[in-house]
Amino acid sequence: MHHFRYDEAGVLCAEGVPLPVIARAVGTPVYVYAAATLRRHYRVFRDALHGLDSLIAYSLKANPNLSVLRLLADLGAGADVVSGGELDRAQRVGIPPERIVFSGVGKTESEIGEAVAADILQFNVESVAELAVINRVAGQAGRRAPIAFRVNPDVTAGGHAKIATGHRSTKFGVPIDRARELYARARAMPGITVTGIDVHIGSQILDAAPFRSAFGAVVELAAQLRADGHDIRVIDVGGGIGIPYGAQPGLAPETYADVVRATLGTGTRLVFEPGRLIVGNAGMLLASVLYMKEDSERRFVILDAAMNDLLRPTLYGARHQPVVVQRPDGQADHRTCDLVGPVCESGDIFAEDVLLPPLAAGDLVAFGTAGAYGAVMASEYNSRPLVPEVMVSGERFGVIRRRPTREESLALEEPFSVEADAVEGSP
Ligand code: LLP
């Protein structure tokens, strides 16, 4: 469910704003987000969790734009952060520390220090080595850091091998069968308070079964740990709920919530870390046709958006449904084409064999479900500027991240003069 629809004139709009208006004002490529969809997804998920003692800690990595975060913070969201930068963003929009969890396999000492100072709800710890650093940093600050181990339940789940994290062969978490021993070690540390258990098995999971088996294993572990005398107050179940991409259906939040109720019950405080579910279908990537290239074997639509603006098709073979922004009048003769970017790599392909009405230079094309892991994974490859972002709300829109100028893109580079004719190896 989203708020990108065609108006009576056949023009694709984000809520009440025609996309060509945004293209003219901001230029393309550009990401466009619908605030109404963000609000709706947050509320649908919250309502699905009714009856549970839950905290929705939005996973910033999916889309950390401050305007997106501010809206979610106003709706009551907490934050799942994985870096000092994300912690800073969460704090800037006023997300209270008791609604922030810190995840990630490689937290640095200084990031741990920032999170200890902020007094966050919980560190989701991924290794004994990390636990030792948290203990030391918290101890030096005269504090005890609240921790959960991220346990790896050894289940296979996730839309793509690169985003499946719950199998024991991945770098994530500690093996669930070693958890009791590790919790015992944690309890003995003066800078640590054991508060919970954490699990996250992957992303874009469309089937309820892996969640059921992972949560079932966590419930068993919680019982053992409580019997061992640990005060397990929080169970963080991570994110990963699969969403619709084009015609492919997602995992209904209600189905997911039923699995949570059936396995974890209602007695413990539960933290959820959805990212994609909240923002995925709230965003589209808007691009212009630069050229129609029809003189080779295939018909290419060359766009001004590239793999560095939306990396998912290249990286995961992901399909973001392409649509034309202006629907043709009457019966247009649809033709099969490949939508590609201008970057010098043959992997710079958004979609192959797509049936679209005739297109010409200057026409607009939009890709769906681009709100999650879209703009945030963009780069300046080929010295193309970072793609800007726009938020629409009703009839209004604002640029929430502008396109950098050439000067801004160059500003971090410093000259360092090196002689062109120096001889290799000479003193
Ligand atoms: N919690 C943890 C610990 C995570 O690692 C992730 C995602 C989430 C929550 C949020 O998962 P979500 O609800 O969004 O599925 N770049 C990839 C996705 C990587 C996901 C990494 N972790 C993509 O574009 O598909």
Coordinates of C-alpha atoms and ligand atoms in Angstrom, one line a residue:
M1 CA 0.0 0.0 0.0
H2 CA 1.4 3.4 -1.0
H3 CA 0.4 6.9 -2.2
F4 CA 1.9 7.0 -5.7
R5 CA -1.1 7.1 -8.1
Y6 CA -2.0 8.3 -11.5
D7 CA -4.3 11.3 -11.7
E8 CA -7.2 11.8 -14.2
A9 CA -4.7 13.1 -16.8
G10 CA -2.6 9.9 -16.5
V11 CA 0.2 11.6 -14.6
L12 CA 1.9 9.7 -11.8
C13 CA 1.6 11.7 -8.5
A14 CA 3.1 11.3 -5.1
E15 CA 0.1 12.1 -2.9
G16 CA -1.2 15.4 -4.4
V17 CA 2.0 16.3 -6.2
P18 CA 2.6 15.3 -9.9
L19 CA 6.0 13.9 -10.3
P20 CA 6.8 16.1 -13.3
V21 CA 6.5 19.1 -11.0
I22 CA 9.2 17.7 -8.8
A23 CA 11.4 16.8 -11.8
R24 CA 11.2 20.3 -13.1
A25 CA 11.9 21.9 -9.7
V26 CA 14.7 19.6 -8.5
G27 CA 15.9 17.8 -11.6
T28 CA 16.4 14.1 -12.0
P29 CA 17.4 11.6 -10.8
V30 CA 15.7 12.2 -7.5
Y31 CA 14.1 10.1 -4.7
V32 CA 10.5 11.0 -3.8
Y33 CA 9.0 9.9 -0.5
A34 CA 5.3 10.0 0.4
A35 CA 4.8 11.0 4.1
A36 CA 1.3 9.5 4.0
T37 CA 2.9 6.1 3.3
L38 CA 5.4 6.4 6.0
R39 CA 2.7 7.3 8.5
R40 CA 0.5 4.5 7.3
H41 CA 3.2 1.8 7.4
Y42 CA 4.2 2.8 10.9
R43 CA 0.6 2.7 12.1
V44 CA -0.3 -0.6 10.4
F45 CA 2.7 -2.3 12.1
R46 CA 2.0 -0.7 15.5
D47 CA -1.7 -1.8 15.2
A48 CA -0.7 -5.3 14.2
L49 CA 1.3 -5.5 17.5
H50 CA -1.7 -4.7 19.7
G51 CA -1.7 -6.3 23.0
L52 CA 2.1 -6.7 23.1
D53 CA 4.4 -4.7 25.2
S54 CA 6.3 -3.4 22.2
L55 CA 8.9 -0.8 21.1
I56 CA 9.2 -0.2 17.4
A57 CA 12.9 0.7 17.0
Y58 CA 13.1 1.8 13.4
S59 CA 16.2 0.5 11.7
L60 CA 17.9 3.7 10.5
K61 CA 20.1 1.9 8.0
A62 CA 17.1 1.6 5.6
N63 CA 16.7 5.3 5.3
P64 CA 18.3 7.7 7.8
N65 CA 17.2 11.0 6.3
L66 CA 16.5 13.3 9.2
S67 CA 13.1 14.3 7.8
V68 CA 12.1 10.7 7.6
L69 CA 13.4 10.1 11.1
R70 CA 11.6 13.2 12.5
L71 CA 8.3 12.0 11.2
L72 CA 8.8 8.5 12.7
A73 CA 10.1 10.0 16.0
D74 CA 6.9 12.1 16.1
L75 CA 4.9 8.9 15.7
G76 CA 6.7 7.4 18.7
A77 CA 9.3 5.3 17.0
G78 CA 12.5 4.4 18.7
A79 CA 15.7 3.6 16.8
D80 CA 17.9 0.7 15.9
V81 CA 21.4 2.2 15.2
V82 CA 24.6 0.6 14.0
S83 CA 27.1 3.4 14.2
G84 CA 27.9 6.6 16.0
G85 CA 26.5 8.5 13.0
E86 CA 23.2 6.8 13.2
L87 CA 23.1 7.3 17.0
D88 CA 23.7 11.0 16.4
R89 CA 20.9 11.2 13.9
A90 CA 18.5 9.5 16.3
Q91 CA 19.5 11.9 19.0
R92 CA 19.2 14.9 16.7
V93 CA 15.5 14.2 16.0
G94 CA 14.9 13.7 19.7
I95 CA 14.4 10.0 19.9
P96 CA 14.8 9.3 23.7
P97 CA 17.7 7.1 24.7
E98 CA 15.5 4.6 26.3
R99 CA 14.1 3.9 22.9
I100 CA 17.5 3.3 21.2
V101 CA 19.2 0.0 20.7
F102 CA 22.7 -0.3 19.3
S103 CA 23.3 -3.3 16.9
G104 CA 26.2 -4.2 14.6
V105 CA 29.2 -6.6 14.6
G106 CA 31.9 -3.9 14.7
K107 CA 31.1 -1.2 17.2
T108 CA 34.2 0.9 17.8
E109 CA 35.4 1.9 21.2
S110 CA 34.5 5.5 20.7
E111 CA 31.0 4.6 19.4
I112 CA 30.5 2.4 22.4
G113 CA 31.6 5.4 24.6
E114 CA 29.0 7.7 22.9
A115 CA 26.2 5.1 23.5
V116 CA 27.2 4.6 27.1
A117 CA 27.2 8.4 27.6
A118 CA 23.8 8.6 26.0
D119 CA 22.4 5.9 28.3
I120 CA 20.6 3.9 25.6
L121 CA 18.2 1.0 26.2
Q122 CA 20.5 -1.8 25.1
F123 CA 23.6 -2.9 23.4
N124 CA 23.1 -5.9 21.1
V125 CA 26.4 -7.6 21.5
E126 CA 27.8 -9.8 18.8
S127 CA 31.0 -11.3 20.3
V128 CA 32.9 -11.9 23.5
A129 CA 35.6 -9.5 22.3
E130 CA 33.1 -6.7 21.9
L131 CA 31.6 -7.5 25.3
A132 CA 35.0 -7.0 26.9
V133 CA 35.3 -3.5 25.3
I134 CA 31.8 -2.5 26.4
N135 CA 32.6 -3.7 29.9
R136 CA 35.8 -1.6 30.0
V137 CA 34.3 1.5 28.5
A138 CA 31.2 1.5 30.7
G139 CA 33.4 0.7 33.7
Q140 CA 35.7 3.6 33.0
A141 CA 32.6 5.8 32.9
G142 CA 31.4 4.4 36.2
R143 CA 28.4 2.8 34.5
R144 CA 27.0 -0.6 33.7
A145 CA 26.0 -1.1 30.1
P146 CA 22.7 -2.9 29.5
I147 CA 23.3 -5.8 27.1
A148 CA 21.7 -8.5 25.1
F149 CA 23.6 -11.1 23.1
R150 CA 22.6 -11.3 19.5
V151 CA 22.1 -15.0 19.2
N152 CA 22.5 -16.8 15.9
P153 CA 19.7 -19.5 15.8
D154 CA 21.1 -21.2 12.7
V155 CA 18.0 -20.7 10.5
T156 CA 18.2 -19.9 6.8
A157 CA 16.0 -16.9 5.8
G158 CA 16.1 -13.8 3.7
G159 CA 15.5 -12.6 0.2
H160 CA 19.1 -13.0 -1.0
A161 CA 22.3 -14.7 0.2
K162 CA 23.8 -11.2 0.8
I163 CA 21.1 -10.3 3.3
A164 CA 20.6 -13.6 5.1
T165 CA 22.1 -13.4 8.5
G166 CA 20.6 -16.1 10.7
H167 CA 22.7 -19.1 9.5
R168 CA 25.6 -20.2 11.7
S169 CA 28.1 -19.7 8.8
T170 CA 27.6 -15.9 8.8
K171 CA 29.5 -13.4 10.8
F172 CA 26.4 -12.4 12.8
G173 CA 25.7 -13.1 16.5
V174 CA 26.9 -15.8 18.9
P175 CA 25.9 -19.4 18.4
I176 CA 22.7 -20.0 20.4
D177 CA 24.1 -23.2 22.0
R178 CA 26.9 -21.2 23.6
A179 CA 24.6 -18.5 24.9
R180 CA 24.2 -19.7 28.5
E181 CA 28.0 -19.8 29.0
L182 CA 28.4 -16.3 27.5
Y183 CA 25.6 -14.8 29.6
A184 CA 27.3 -16.3 32.7
R185 CA 30.5 -14.5 31.8
A186 CA 28.7 -11.3 31.1
R187 CA 27.0 -11.4 34.5
A188 CA 30.4 -11.5 36.2
M189 CA 31.5 -8.3 34.6
P190 CA 31.3 -5.1 36.6
G191 CA 30.5 -2.8 33.6
I192 CA 27.7 -5.0 32.3
T193 CA 24.1 -5.6 33.2
V194 CA 22.3 -8.4 31.3
T195 CA 18.9 -7.1 30.2
G196 CA 17.8 -9.1 27.2
I197 CA 18.2 -11.4 24.2
D198 CA 18.5 -10.2 20.6
V199 CA 17.9 -12.0 17.3
H200 CA 17.8 -10.9 13.7
I201 CA 17.8 -13.5 11.0
G202 CA 17.9 -11.5 7.8
S203 CA 16.0 -9.1 5.5
Q204 CA 13.2 -9.3 3.0
I205 CA 11.8 -12.5 4.6
L206 CA 8.5 -13.4 3.0
D207 CA 7.8 -16.6 4.9
A208 CA 6.7 -16.8 8.5
A209 CA 8.3 -20.1 9.2
P210 CA 11.9 -19.0 9.8
F211 CA 10.6 -16.3 12.2
R212 CA 8.6 -19.0 14.0
S213 CA 11.7 -21.3 14.4
A214 CA 14.0 -18.4 15.5
F215 CA 11.6 -17.0 18.0
G216 CA 10.8 -20.5 19.3
A217 CA 14.5 -21.0 20.0
V218 CA 14.8 -17.6 21.7
V219 CA 11.8 -18.4 24.0
E220 CA 13.5 -21.6 25.1
L221 CA 16.8 -19.7 25.7
A222 CA 14.9 -17.1 27.7
A223 CA 13.5 -19.8 30.0
Q224 CA 16.9 -21.3 30.5
L225 CA 18.6 -18.0 31.2
R226 CA 15.9 -17.0 33.7
A227 CA 16.4 -20.4 35.4
D228 CA 20.1 -19.5 35.5
G229 CA 19.1 -16.3 37.4
H230 CA 19.3 -13.7 34.6
D231 CA 16.8 -10.9 34.5
I232 CA 15.7 -11.1 30.9
R233 CA 13.5 -8.0 30.5
V234 CA 13.8 -7.3 26.8
I235 CA 13.6 -9.6 23.8
D236 CA 14.7 -7.8 20.6
V237 CA 13.4 -9.7 17.6
G238 CA 15.2 -7.6 14.9
G239 CA 13.6 -6.7 11.6
G240 CA 13.5 -8.5 8.3
I241 CA 9.8 -8.5 7.4
G242 CA 9.5 -8.9 3.6
I243 CA 7.5 -6.3 1.7
P244 CA 5.8 -6.3 -1.8
Y245 CA 8.1 -5.4 -4.7
G246 CA 5.8 -4.9 -7.7
A247 CA 3.4 -7.8 -7.9
Q248 CA 5.4 -10.0 -5.5
P249 CA 3.3 -10.0 -2.2
G250 CA 5.0 -9.2 1.1
L251 CA 4.6 -10.9 4.5
A252 CA 1.5 -9.4 6.1
P253 CA 2.4 -7.6 9.4
E254 CA -0.6 -9.3 11.0
T255 CA 0.8 -12.7 10.1
Y256 CA 4.2 -11.8 11.5
A257 CA 2.5 -10.4 14.7
D258 CA 0.6 -13.7 15.1
V259 CA 3.9 -15.6 15.0
V260 CA 5.3 -13.3 17.6
R261 CA 2.2 -13.8 19.8
A262 CA 2.3 -17.6 19.4
T263 CA 5.9 -17.9 20.2
L264 CA 7.0 -15.0 22.4
G265 CA 3.7 -14.4 24.1
T266 CA 2.8 -11.2 25.9
G267 CA 4.9 -11.3 29.1
T268 CA 8.1 -9.7 28.0
R269 CA 9.0 -6.3 26.5
L270 CA 9.6 -6.8 22.8
V271 CA 11.7 -4.6 20.6
F272 CA 11.1 -4.7 16.8
E273 CA 13.6 -3.3 14.3
P274 CA 11.7 -2.9 11.1
G275 CA 13.4 -0.9 8.4
R276 CA 12.2 -1.8 4.9
L277 CA 8.7 -2.4 6.1
I278 CA 8.3 1.2 7.1
V279 CA 10.1 3.0 4.3
G280 CA 10.4 0.7 1.3
N281 CA 7.1 1.4 -0.5
A282 CA 7.1 5.0 0.6
G283 CA 9.7 5.9 -1.9
M284 CA 10.2 6.0 -5.7
L285 CA 13.3 6.9 -7.7
L286 CA 12.4 9.3 -10.5
A287 CA 14.6 9.4 -13.6
S288 CA 14.6 10.9 -17.1
V289 CA 15.2 9.2 -20.4
L290 CA 18.4 10.5 -21.9
Y291 CA 18.5 8.4 -25.0
M292 CA 16.6 5.7 -26.8
K293 CA 19.3 3.4 -28.2
E294 CA 17.6 1.1 -30.7
D295 CA 20.5 0.4 -33.0
S296 CA 21.8 -2.7 -31.4
E297 CA 20.4 -6.1 -30.7
R298 CA 18.3 -5.0 -27.7
R299 CA 16.3 -1.8 -27.2
F300 CA 17.9 0.2 -24.5
V301 CA 16.4 3.1 -22.5
I302 CA 19.3 5.1 -21.2
L303 CA 18.4 6.9 -18.1
D304 CA 20.0 9.7 -16.1
A305 CA 19.8 7.5 -13.0
A306 CA 22.5 4.8 -12.5
M307 CA 23.6 1.9 -10.3
N308 CA 25.2 4.4 -7.9
D309 CA 21.8 6.0 -7.2
L310 CA 20.0 2.7 -6.7
L311 CA 22.4 -0.2 -6.2
R312 CA 20.0 -3.0 -5.3
P313 CA 19.4 -4.3 -8.9
T314 CA 23.1 -4.6 -9.5
L315 CA 24.0 -5.9 -6.1
Y316 CA 21.2 -8.3 -5.4
G317 CA 19.4 -8.7 -8.7
A318 CA 16.5 -6.9 -7.1
R319 CA 13.6 -5.8 -9.3
H320 CA 12.2 -2.3 -8.7
Q321 CA 9.0 -2.1 -10.8
P322 CA 9.5 0.6 -13.5
V323 CA 6.6 2.7 -14.6
V324 CA 6.2 5.6 -17.0
V325 CA 5.2 8.8 -15.3
Q326 CA 2.9 10.0 -18.2
R327 CA 0.5 7.3 -19.2
P328 CA 0.0 7.4 -23.0
D329 CA -3.4 8.3 -24.4
G330 CA -5.4 5.4 -25.8
Q331 CA -3.8 2.2 -26.9
A332 CA 0.0 2.6 -27.1
D333 CA 2.1 0.0 -28.7
H334 CA 4.1 -1.4 -25.8
R335 CA 7.6 -2.6 -26.6
T336 CA 10.2 -4.6 -24.7
C337 CA 13.2 -2.7 -23.6
D338 CA 16.1 -2.7 -21.0
L339 CA 16.3 0.2 -18.6
V340 CA 20.0 1.1 -18.0
G341 CA 22.1 3.8 -16.5
P342 CA 25.0 5.8 -17.9
V343 CA 27.7 4.2 -15.7
C344 CA 30.5 2.4 -17.4
E345 CA 29.7 -1.1 -16.2
S346 CA 27.6 -3.7 -17.9
G347 CA 25.9 -4.3 -14.5
D348 CA 24.4 -0.9 -14.6
I349 CA 20.9 -2.3 -15.4
F350 CA 17.7 -1.5 -13.6
A351 CA 15.4 -3.9 -15.4
E352 CA 15.6 -6.1 -18.5
D353 CA 12.8 -7.1 -20.9
V354 CA 10.3 -4.7 -19.6
L355 CA 7.2 -4.0 -21.6
L356 CA 6.7 -0.2 -21.7
P357 CA 4.9 2.3 -24.0
P358 CA 7.0 4.2 -26.4
L359 CA 9.5 6.5 -24.7
A360 CA 11.5 9.4 -25.9
A361 CA 14.3 11.6 -24.5
G362 CA 13.0 13.7 -21.7
D363 CA 10.3 11.3 -20.6
L364 CA 10.1 10.4 -17.0
V365 CA 10.3 6.9 -15.6
A366 CA 9.9 5.9 -11.9
F367 CA 11.1 2.9 -10.0
G368 CA 8.9 1.6 -7.1
T369 CA 9.8 0.4 -3.6
A370 CA 12.9 2.5 -3.6
G371 CA 12.4 4.1 -0.1
A372 CA 14.5 1.5 1.7
Y373 CA 18.2 0.9 1.0
G374 CA 18.0 3.3 -2.0
A375 CA 19.4 6.8 -1.4
V376 CA 21.4 5.6 1.6
M377 CA 23.4 3.2 -0.5
A378 CA 24.2 5.7 -3.2
S379 CA 27.7 6.8 -4.1
E380 CA 29.4 9.3 -6.3
Y381 CA 30.9 6.7 -8.6
N382 CA 31.8 8.1 -12.0
S383 CA 31.9 11.5 -10.2
R384 CA 28.1 11.7 -10.5
P385 CA 26.7 13.8 -7.6
L386 CA 24.8 12.1 -4.8
V387 CA 21.1 11.8 -5.7
P388 CA 18.8 14.2 -3.9
E389 CA 15.7 13.3 -1.8
V390 CA 12.3 15.0 -1.7
M391 CA 9.4 14.5 0.7
V392 CA 5.8 15.0 -0.3
S393 CA 3.0 15.6 2.2
G394 CA -0.4 16.2 0.6
E395 CA 0.0 19.0 -1.9
R396 CA 3.3 20.2 -0.6
F397 CA 6.9 19.0 -1.2
G398 CA 10.3 19.8 0.2
V399 CA 13.8 18.9 -0.8
I400 CA 15.0 17.0 2.3
R401 CA 18.5 16.4 0.9
R402 CA 19.7 18.5 -2.0
R403 CA 22.0 17.5 -4.8
P404 CA 25.5 18.6 -3.8
T405 CA 27.3 21.1 -6.0
R406 CA 30.5 20.2 -7.7
E407 CA 32.4 22.3 -5.2
E408 CA 30.7 20.4 -2.3
S409 CA 31.6 17.1 -3.8
L410 CA 35.2 18.1 -4.1
A411 CA 35.4 19.8 -0.8
L412 CA 36.8 16.9 1.2
E413 CA 39.8 16.4 -1.1
E414 CA 43.1 18.0 -0.3
P415 CA 45.9 18.6 -2.7
F416 CA 49.0 16.6 -2.1
S417 CA 51.7 17.2 -4.7
V418 CA 53.6 14.3 -5.9
E419 CA 56.3 14.5 -8.6
A420 CA 55.2 12.9 -11.8
D421 CA 58.7 12.0 -12.7
A422 CA 60.0 10.5 -9.4
V423 CA 61.8 7.2 -9.8
E424 CA 60.2 4.2 -8.0
G425 CA 62.2 3.1 -5.0
S426 CA 64.7 6.0 -5.0
P427 CA 65.5 7.4 -1.5
Ligands
LLP1 N1 18.1 -5.1 12.5 C1 19.3 -5.5 12.2 C2 20.3 -6.0 13.2 C3 19.7 -5.5 10.8 O1 20.9 -6.0 10.4 C4 18.7 -5.1 9.8 C5 19.1 -5.1 8.4 C6 17.5 -4.6 10.3 C7 17.2 -4.7 11.7 C8 16.4 -4.1 9.4 O2 16.0 -5.1 8.5 P1 14.7 -4.8 7.5 O3 13.5 -4.8 8.4 O4 15.0 -3.6 6.8 O5 14.7 -6.0 6.6 N2 20.9 -3.5 1.8 C9 20.0 -4.7 1.8 C10 19.4 -5.0 3.2 C11 20.4 -5.1 4.3 C12 19.7 -5.3 5.6 C13 20.8 -5.3 6.7 N3 20.2 -5.4 8.0 C14 18.9 -4.6 0.7 O6 18.9 -3.5 0.0 O7 18.1 -5.4 0.6

